[in-house]
Structures are given as C-alpha cells and as structure tokens.
Amino acid sequence: MIATKTVTNTLNGTIHSLKSVIPLPVVIKKPILIDHPYEQQKVGVMIGMTGEVRGRILIDGEEDDFSALGSRMFGMMLEGDMLLSFIGEFGNMIAGTLATSISSTGAELDITPPTVMSGKTKLYGFTKAILLPFSIDTVGEFSILVAIQDK
C-alpha cells in the first residue's frame, strides 16, 4: 500500500513544480482520484519516476495551449518538431523540479527521459492515480496525472 505521506509529498511537489517552472499565474483545480485507465485525448508528455517514489507523471493539454505556453515562456511561437521538443522539455522541467522537491523530504526520486505522446492514448499499469487539472492565465487548460506505484 502506498503511504499517504508519499502521495501528499508527491502531490505538493507537483504543485510546487508547476508554480516554480511556469512564469505565469497558475490556477490549481481540485484533484480527482483515478482508478481506471486514463485516456489522453490530445498531446502530452510522460516521465517515469524511479527510486523510493516510483510511478509516472503525464502532462496533458491541447497543442495550441502548449504552443501558447512556449510563446509566453520563450517569446516565439512553436510548431511542428520544435513544439514537440518543447513539450518534452517542459515535462523535464516539471519532473526535475519535482525530484528536487521530493529530495527535500528525504526521499530519493529519479526521472526517466520524456516520452511525448500525440493523439488518443490509454494509459494502463497503475492501481490509482491523481489527476490534477490546472489552468495557466492567458494560455489554456492542462492536466497532470500522477500515478504512484506500490513498492
């Protein structure tokens, strides 16, 4: 069974990561417990978590919203391969900041390279996960799925 403290630290670290990496106002919405396969509808980036905290995070959103975020963060519109590269790097930034945040609680967390996914995909392989919807001012709506595995 996954310790409540691990879930809480991971969720708080994820929120901290979003607010630290994104240089715009971020509105975090109510977390939703997911106990069935997650369907990604649009484009997203998945990063694995290894170490004492094991699982995956998936950041999901519309291509236009990721493009607008890239534009707001770097001052230029992104499309095609540059957009997909940005989505992967954005996932790296969020997961890297999460790993640093988790390490401050005394747990070890390493991350895997990002996998950018486009189109409708079902994510299996977890018992429970937390879906954290969030919006970025003047950019759009996103969600981050945090799936922590039992040891």
PDB file of N, CA, C and O in Angstrom, residues 17-67:
ATOM      1  N   SER A  17       6.191  22.462  -8.331  1.00  0.00           N
ATOM      2  CA  SER A  17       6.894  22.439  -9.616  1.00  0.00           C
ATOM      3  C   SER A  17       6.181  23.290 -10.654  1.00  0.00           C
ATOM      4  O   SER A  17       6.814  24.075 -11.377  1.00  0.00           O
ATOM      5  N   LEU A  18       4.866  23.096 -10.762  1.00  0.00           N
ATOM      6  CA  LEU A  18       4.093  23.869 -11.737  1.00  0.00           C
ATOM      7  C   LEU A  18       4.245  25.361 -11.495  1.00  0.00           C
ATOM      8  O   LEU A  18       4.492  26.138 -12.421  1.00  0.00           O
ATOM      9  N   LYS A  19       4.116  25.769 -10.235  1.00  0.00           N
ATOM     10  CA  LYS A  19       4.178  27.193  -9.909  1.00  0.00           C
ATOM     11  C   LYS A  19       5.595  27.750 -10.021  1.00  0.00           C
ATOM     12  O   LYS A  19       5.767  28.943 -10.249  1.00  0.00           O
ATOM     13  N   SER A  20       6.606  26.898  -9.858  1.00  0.00           N
ATOM     14  CA  SER A  20       8.005  27.348  -9.964  1.00  0.00           C
ATOM     15  C   SER A  20       8.461  27.466 -11.415  1.00  0.00           C
ATOM     16  O   SER A  20       9.175  28.402 -11.768  1.00  0.00           O
ATOM     17  N   VAL A  21       8.073  26.514 -12.251  1.00  0.00           N
ATOM     18  CA  VAL A  21       8.556  26.464 -13.629  1.00  0.00           C
ATOM     19  C   VAL A  21       7.799  27.430 -14.534  1.00  0.00           C
ATOM     20  O   VAL A  21       8.397  28.059 -15.403  1.00  0.00           O
ATOM     21  N   ILE A  22       6.508  27.554 -14.324  1.00  0.00           N
ATOM     22  CA  ILE A  22       5.671  28.373 -15.218  1.00  0.00           C
ATOM     23  C   ILE A  22       5.682  29.825 -14.738  1.00  0.00           C
ATOM     24  O   ILE A  22       5.237  30.107 -13.623  1.00  0.00           O
ATOM     25  N   PRO A  23       6.164  30.747 -15.566  1.00  0.00           N
ATOM     26  CA  PRO A  23       6.298  32.141 -15.144  1.00  0.00           C
ATOM     27  C   PRO A  23       5.016  32.963 -15.314  1.00  0.00           C
ATOM     28  O   PRO A  23       5.066  34.166 -15.575  1.00  0.00           O
ATOM     29  N   LEU A  24       3.886  32.313 -15.161  1.00  0.00           N
ATOM     30  CA  LEU A  24       2.575  32.953 -15.305  1.00  0.00           C
ATOM     31  C   LEU A  24       1.693  32.467 -14.166  1.00  0.00           C
ATOM     32  O   LEU A  24       1.983  31.428 -13.559  1.00  0.00           O
ATOM     33  N   PRO A  25       0.585  33.173 -13.888  1.00  0.00           N
ATOM     34  CA  PRO A  25      -0.324  32.682 -12.847  1.00  0.00           C
ATOM     35  C   PRO A  25      -0.898  31.306 -13.210  1.00  0.00           C
ATOM     36  O   PRO A  25      -1.392  31.094 -14.320  1.00  0.00           O
ATOM     37  N   VAL A  26      -0.783  30.371 -12.272  1.00  0.00           N
ATOM     38  CA  VAL A  26      -1.285  29.008 -12.440  1.00  0.00           C
ATOM     39  C   VAL A  26      -2.407  28.801 -11.432  1.00  0.00           C
ATOM     40  O   VAL A  26      -2.235  29.078 -10.246  1.00  0.00           O
ATOM     41  N   VAL A  27      -3.546  28.317 -11.910  1.00  0.00           N
ATOM     42  CA  VAL A  27      -4.680  28.007 -11.029  1.00  0.00           C
ATOM     43  C   VAL A  27      -4.795  26.489 -10.945  1.00  0.00           C
ATOM     44  O   VAL A  27      -5.036  25.817 -11.950  1.00  0.00           O
ATOM     45  N   ILE A  28      -4.587  25.963  -9.746  1.00  0.00           N
ATOM     46  CA  ILE A  28      -4.689  24.529  -9.493  1.00  0.00           C
ATOM     47  C   ILE A  28      -6.135  24.218  -9.126  1.00  0.00           C
ATOM     48  O   ILE A  28      -6.710  24.854  -8.250  1.00  0.00           O
ATOM     49  N   LYS A  29      -6.701  23.249  -9.805  1.00  0.00           N
ATOM     50  CA  LYS A  29      -8.082  22.861  -9.537  1.00  0.00           C
ATOM     51  C   LYS A  29      -8.114  21.646  -8.615  1.00  0.00           C
ATOM     52  O   LYS A  29      -7.065  21.108  -8.254  1.00  0.00           O
ATOM     53  N   LYS A  30      -9.298  21.224  -8.244  1.00  0.00           N
ATOM     54  CA  LYS A  30      -9.462  20.116  -7.302  1.00  0.00           C
ATOM     55  C   LYS A  30      -8.922  18.805  -7.888  1.00  0.00           C
ATOM     56  O   LYS A  30      -9.290  18.422  -9.003  1.00  0.00           O
ATOM     57  N   PRO A  31      -8.050  18.115  -7.134  1.00  0.00           N
ATOM     58  CA  PRO A  31      -7.541  16.816  -7.598  1.00  0.00           C
ATOM     59  C   PRO A  31      -8.658  15.783  -7.705  1.00  0.00           C
ATOM     60  O   PRO A  31      -9.631  15.817  -6.938  1.00  0.00           O
ATOM     61  N   ILE A  32      -8.518  14.873  -8.664  1.00  0.00           N
ATOM     62  CA  ILE A  32      -9.507  13.816  -8.893  1.00  0.00           C
ATOM     63  C   ILE A  32      -8.796  12.470  -8.786  1.00  0.00           C
ATOM     64  O   ILE A  32      -7.756  12.265  -9.423  1.00  0.00           O
ATOM     65  N   LEU A  33      -9.343  11.559  -7.983  1.00  0.00           N
ATOM     66  CA  LEU A  33      -8.788  10.220  -7.861  1.00  0.00           C
ATOM     67  C   LEU A  33      -9.213   9.397  -9.079  1.00  0.00           C
ATOM     68  O   LEU A  33     -10.389   9.330  -9.423  1.00  0.00           O
ATOM     69  N   ILE A  34      -8.244   8.771  -9.753  1.00  0.00           N
ATOM     70  CA  ILE A  34      -8.494   7.954 -10.937  1.00  0.00           C
ATOM     71  C   ILE A  34      -8.182   6.506 -10.589  1.00  0.00           C
ATOM     72  O   ILE A  34      -7.090   6.206 -10.120  1.00  0.00           O
ATOM     73  N   ASP A  35      -9.143   5.599 -10.823  1.00  0.00           N
ATOM     74  CA  ASP A  35      -8.906   4.174 -10.539  1.00  0.00           C
ATOM     75  C   ASP A  35      -9.203   3.311 -11.766  1.00  0.00           C
ATOM     76  O   ASP A  35      -9.510   2.142 -11.654  1.00  0.00           O
ATOM     77  N   HIS A  36      -9.096   3.917 -12.945  1.00  0.00           N
ATOM     78  CA  HIS A  36      -9.327   3.219 -14.204  1.00  0.00           C
ATOM     79  C   HIS A  36      -8.309   3.740 -15.228  1.00  0.00           C
ATOM     80  O   HIS A  36      -7.665   4.760 -14.977  1.00  0.00           O
ATOM     81  N   PRO A  37      -8.144   3.064 -16.342  1.00  0.00           N
ATOM     82  CA  PRO A  37      -7.182   3.568 -17.336  1.00  0.00           C
ATOM     83  C   PRO A  37      -7.489   5.024 -17.707  1.00  0.00           C
ATOM     84  O   PRO A  37      -8.643   5.420 -17.836  1.00  0.00           O
ATOM     85  N   TYR A  38      -6.435   5.807 -17.850  1.00  0.00           N
ATOM     86  CA  TYR A  38      -6.571   7.218 -18.197  1.00  0.00           C
ATOM     87  C   TYR A  38      -6.499   7.373 -19.707  1.00  0.00           C
ATOM     88  O   TYR A  38      -5.625   6.807 -20.351  1.00  0.00           O
ATOM     89  N   GLU A  39      -7.419   8.127 -20.267  1.00  0.00           N
ATOM     90  CA  GLU A  39      -7.422   8.375 -21.710  1.00  0.00           C
ATOM     91  C   GLU A  39      -6.884   9.762 -22.001  1.00  0.00           C
ATOM     92  O   GLU A  39      -7.506  10.756 -21.666  1.00  0.00           O
ATOM     93  N   GLN A  40      -5.713   9.791 -22.617  1.00  0.00           N
ATOM     94  CA  GLN A  40      -5.164  11.049 -23.095  1.00  0.00           C
ATOM     95  C   GLN A  40      -5.805  11.321 -24.448  1.00  0.00           C
ATOM     96  O   GLN A  40      -5.798  10.459 -25.317  1.00  0.00           O
ATOM     97  N   GLN A  41      -6.352  12.488 -24.633  1.00  0.00           N
ATOM     98  CA  GLN A  41      -7.065  12.812 -25.866  1.00  0.00           C
ATOM     99  C   GLN A  41      -6.246  13.656 -26.827  1.00  0.00           C
ATOM    100  O   GLN A  41      -6.514  13.671 -28.020  1.00  0.00           O
ATOM    101  N   LYS A  42      -5.268  14.377 -26.329  1.00  0.00           N
ATOM    102  CA  LYS A  42      -4.638  15.426 -27.127  1.00  0.00           C
ATOM    103  C   LYS A  42      -3.157  15.151 -27.325  1.00  0.00           C
ATOM    104  O   LYS A  42      -2.774  14.240 -28.028  1.00  0.00           O
ATOM    105  N   VAL A  43      -2.322  15.947 -26.690  1.00  0.00           N
ATOM    106  CA  VAL A  43      -0.869  15.760 -26.745  1.00  0.00           C
ATOM    107  C   VAL A  43      -0.365  15.853 -25.314  1.00  0.00           C
ATOM    108  O   VAL A  43      -0.929  16.565 -24.483  1.00  0.00           O
ATOM    109  N   GLY A  44       0.676  15.101 -25.022  1.00  0.00           N
ATOM    110  CA  GLY A  44       1.189  15.121 -23.665  1.00  0.00           C
ATOM    111  C   GLY A  44       2.600  14.592 -23.589  1.00  0.00           C
ATOM    112  O   GLY A  44       3.173  14.136 -24.579  1.00  0.00           O
ATOM    113  N   VAL A  45       3.142  14.671 -22.392  1.00  0.00           N
ATOM    114  CA  VAL A  45       4.485  14.170 -22.136  1.00  0.00           C
ATOM    115  C   VAL A  45       4.441  13.317 -20.873  1.00  0.00           C
ATOM    116  O   VAL A  45       3.839  13.705 -19.876  1.00  0.00           O
ATOM    117  N   MET A  46       5.046  12.136 -20.962  1.00  0.00           N
ATOM    118  CA  MET A  46       5.084  11.220 -19.829  1.00  0.00           C
ATOM    119  C   MET A  46       6.527  11.066 -19.363  1.00  0.00           C
ATOM    120  O   MET A  46       7.438  10.917 -20.180  1.00  0.00           O
ATOM    121  N   ILE A  47       6.709  11.141 -18.056  1.00  0.00           N
ATOM    122  CA  ILE A  47       8.020  10.974 -17.434  1.00  0.00           C
ATOM    123  C   ILE A  47       7.872   9.906 -16.354  1.00  0.00           C
ATOM    124  O   ILE A  47       6.950   9.966 -15.537  1.00  0.00           O
ATOM    125  N   GLY A  48       8.776   8.950 -16.347  1.00  0.00           N
ATOM    126  CA  GLY A  48       8.780   7.925 -15.313  1.00  0.00           C
ATOM    127  C   GLY A  48       9.493   8.416 -14.069  1.00  0.00           C
ATOM    128  O   GLY A  48      10.405   9.247 -14.143  1.00  0.00           O
ATOM    129  N   MET A  49       9.061   7.902 -12.919  1.00  0.00           N
ATOM    130  CA  MET A  49       9.704   8.212 -11.647  1.00  0.00           C
ATOM    131  C   MET A  49      10.267   6.909 -11.094  1.00  0.00           C
ATOM    132  O   MET A  49       9.562   5.899 -11.046  1.00  0.00           O
ATOM    133  N   THR A  50      11.543   6.926 -10.702  1.00  0.00           N
ATOM    134  CA  THR A  50      12.182   5.759 -10.118  1.00  0.00           C
ATOM    135  C   THR A  50      12.816   6.160  -8.789  1.00  0.00           C
ATOM    136  O   THR A  50      12.905   7.338  -8.473  1.00  0.00           O
ATOM    137  N   GLY A  51      13.277   5.183  -8.043  1.00  0.00           N
ATOM    138  CA  GLY A  51      13.853   5.456  -6.726  1.00  0.00           C
ATOM    139  C   GLY A  51      12.848   5.066  -5.662  1.00  0.00           C
ATOM    140  O   GLY A  51      12.069   4.128  -5.828  1.00  0.00           O
ATOM    141  N   GLU A  52      12.835   5.802  -4.558  1.00  0.00           N
ATOM    142  CA  GLU A  52      11.893   5.493  -3.478  1.00  0.00           C
ATOM    143  C   GLU A  52      10.451   5.793  -3.871  1.00  0.00           C
ATOM    144  O   GLU A  52       9.520   5.178  -3.368  1.00  0.00           O
ATOM    145  N   VAL A  53      10.264   6.759  -4.739  1.00  0.00           N
ATOM    146  CA  VAL A  53       8.944   7.073  -5.279  1.00  0.00           C
ATOM    147  C   VAL A  53       8.943   6.556  -6.713  1.00  0.00           C
ATOM    148  O   VAL A  53       9.746   6.986  -7.536  1.00  0.00           O
ATOM    149  N   ARG A  54       8.049   5.616  -7.013  1.00  0.00           N
ATOM    150  CA  ARG A  54       8.005   5.001  -8.344  1.00  0.00           C
ATOM    151  C   ARG A  54       6.654   5.271  -8.984  1.00  0.00           C
ATOM    152  O   ARG A  54       5.634   5.249  -8.312  1.00  0.00           O
ATOM    153  N   GLY A  55       6.671   5.508 -10.278  1.00  0.00           N
ATOM    154  CA  GLY A  55       5.423   5.724 -10.997  1.00  0.00           C
ATOM    155  C   GLY A  55       5.660   6.539 -12.249  1.00  0.00           C
ATOM    156  O   GLY A  55       6.750   6.517 -12.830  1.00  0.00           O
ATOM    157  N   ARG A  56       4.642   7.300 -12.649  1.00  0.00           N
ATOM    158  CA  ARG A  56       4.712   8.116 -13.856  1.00  0.00           C
ATOM    159  C   ARG A  56       3.933   9.407 -13.637  1.00  0.00           C
ATOM    160  O   ARG A  56       2.973   9.430 -12.878  1.00  0.00           O
ATOM    161  N   ILE A  57       4.361  10.433 -14.362  1.00  0.00           N
ATOM    162  CA  ILE A  57       3.532  11.628 -14.461  1.00  0.00           C
ATOM    163  C   ILE A  57       3.278  11.871 -15.947  1.00  0.00           C
ATOM    164  O   ILE A  57       4.121  11.579 -16.790  1.00  0.00           O
ATOM    165  N   LEU A  58       2.105  12.353 -16.232  1.00  0.00           N
ATOM    166  CA  LEU A  58       1.717  12.669 -17.602  1.00  0.00           C
ATOM    167  C   LEU A  58       1.106  14.065 -17.602  1.00  0.00           C
ATOM    168  O   LEU A  58       0.134  14.310 -16.888  1.00  0.00           O
ATOM    169  N   ILE A  59       1.698  14.956 -18.372  1.00  0.00           N
ATOM    170  CA  ILE A  59       1.148  16.302 -18.529  1.00  0.00           C
ATOM    171  C   ILE A  59       0.419  16.316 -19.858  1.00  0.00           C
ATOM    172  O   ILE A  59       0.995  15.981 -20.891  1.00  0.00           O
ATOM    173  N   ASP A  60      -0.848  16.692 -19.829  1.00  0.00           N
ATOM    174  CA  ASP A  60      -1.750  16.565 -20.962  1.00  0.00           C
ATOM    175  C   ASP A  60      -2.352  17.933 -21.292  1.00  0.00           C
ATOM    176  O   ASP A  60      -2.688  18.694 -20.386  1.00  0.00           O
ATOM    177  N   GLY A  61      -2.469  18.254 -22.567  1.00  0.00           N
ATOM    178  CA  GLY A  61      -3.089  19.510 -22.973  1.00  0.00           C
ATOM    179  C   GLY A  61      -3.301  19.558 -24.473  1.00  0.00           C
ATOM    180  O   GLY A  61      -2.987  18.624 -25.196  1.00  0.00           O
ATOM    181  N   GLU A  62      -3.829  20.654 -24.931  1.00  0.00           N
ATOM    182  CA  GLU A  62      -4.040  20.892 -26.364  1.00  0.00           C
ATOM    183  C   GLU A  62      -2.743  21.403 -26.981  1.00  0.00           C
ATOM    184  O   GLU A  62      -1.998  22.147 -26.338  1.00  0.00           O
ATOM    185  N   GLU A  63      -2.481  21.046 -28.229  1.00  0.00           N
ATOM    186  CA  GLU A  63      -1.285  21.534 -28.928  1.00  0.00           C
ATOM    187  C   GLU A  63      -1.229  23.060 -28.928  1.00  0.00           C
ATOM    188  O   GLU A  63      -0.173  23.642 -28.697  1.00  0.00           O
ATOM    189  N   ASP A  64      -2.373  23.705 -29.205  1.00  0.00           N
ATOM    190  CA  ASP A  64      -2.406  25.168 -29.237  1.00  0.00           C
ATOM    191  C   ASP A  64      -2.052  25.770 -27.885  1.00  0.00           C
ATOM    192  O   ASP A  64      -1.415  26.829 -27.819  1.00  0.00           O
ATOM    193  N   ASP A  65      -2.461  25.110 -26.799  1.00  0.00           N
ATOM    194  CA  ASP A  65      -2.158  25.620 -25.460  1.00  0.00           C
ATOM    195  C   ASP A  65      -0.673  25.454 -25.136  1.00  0.00           C
ATOM    196  O   ASP A  65      -0.053  26.351 -24.553  1.00  0.00           O
ATOM    197  N   PHE A  66      -0.087  24.302 -25.511  1.00  0.00           N
ATOM    198  CA  PHE A  66       1.355  24.136 -25.319  1.00  0.00           C
ATOM    199  C   PHE A  66       2.120  25.164 -26.157  1.00  0.00           C
ATOM    200  O   PHE A  66       3.117  25.724 -25.707  1.00  0.00           O
ATOM    201  N   SER A  67       1.651  25.419 -27.370  1.00  0.00           N
ATOM    202  CA  SER A  67       2.296  26.410 -28.229  1.00  0.00           C
ATOM    203  C   SER A  67       2.225  27.794 -27.607  1.00  0.00           C
ATOM    204  O   SER A  67       3.211  28.546 -27.599  1.00  0.00           O
TER     205      SER A  67
END
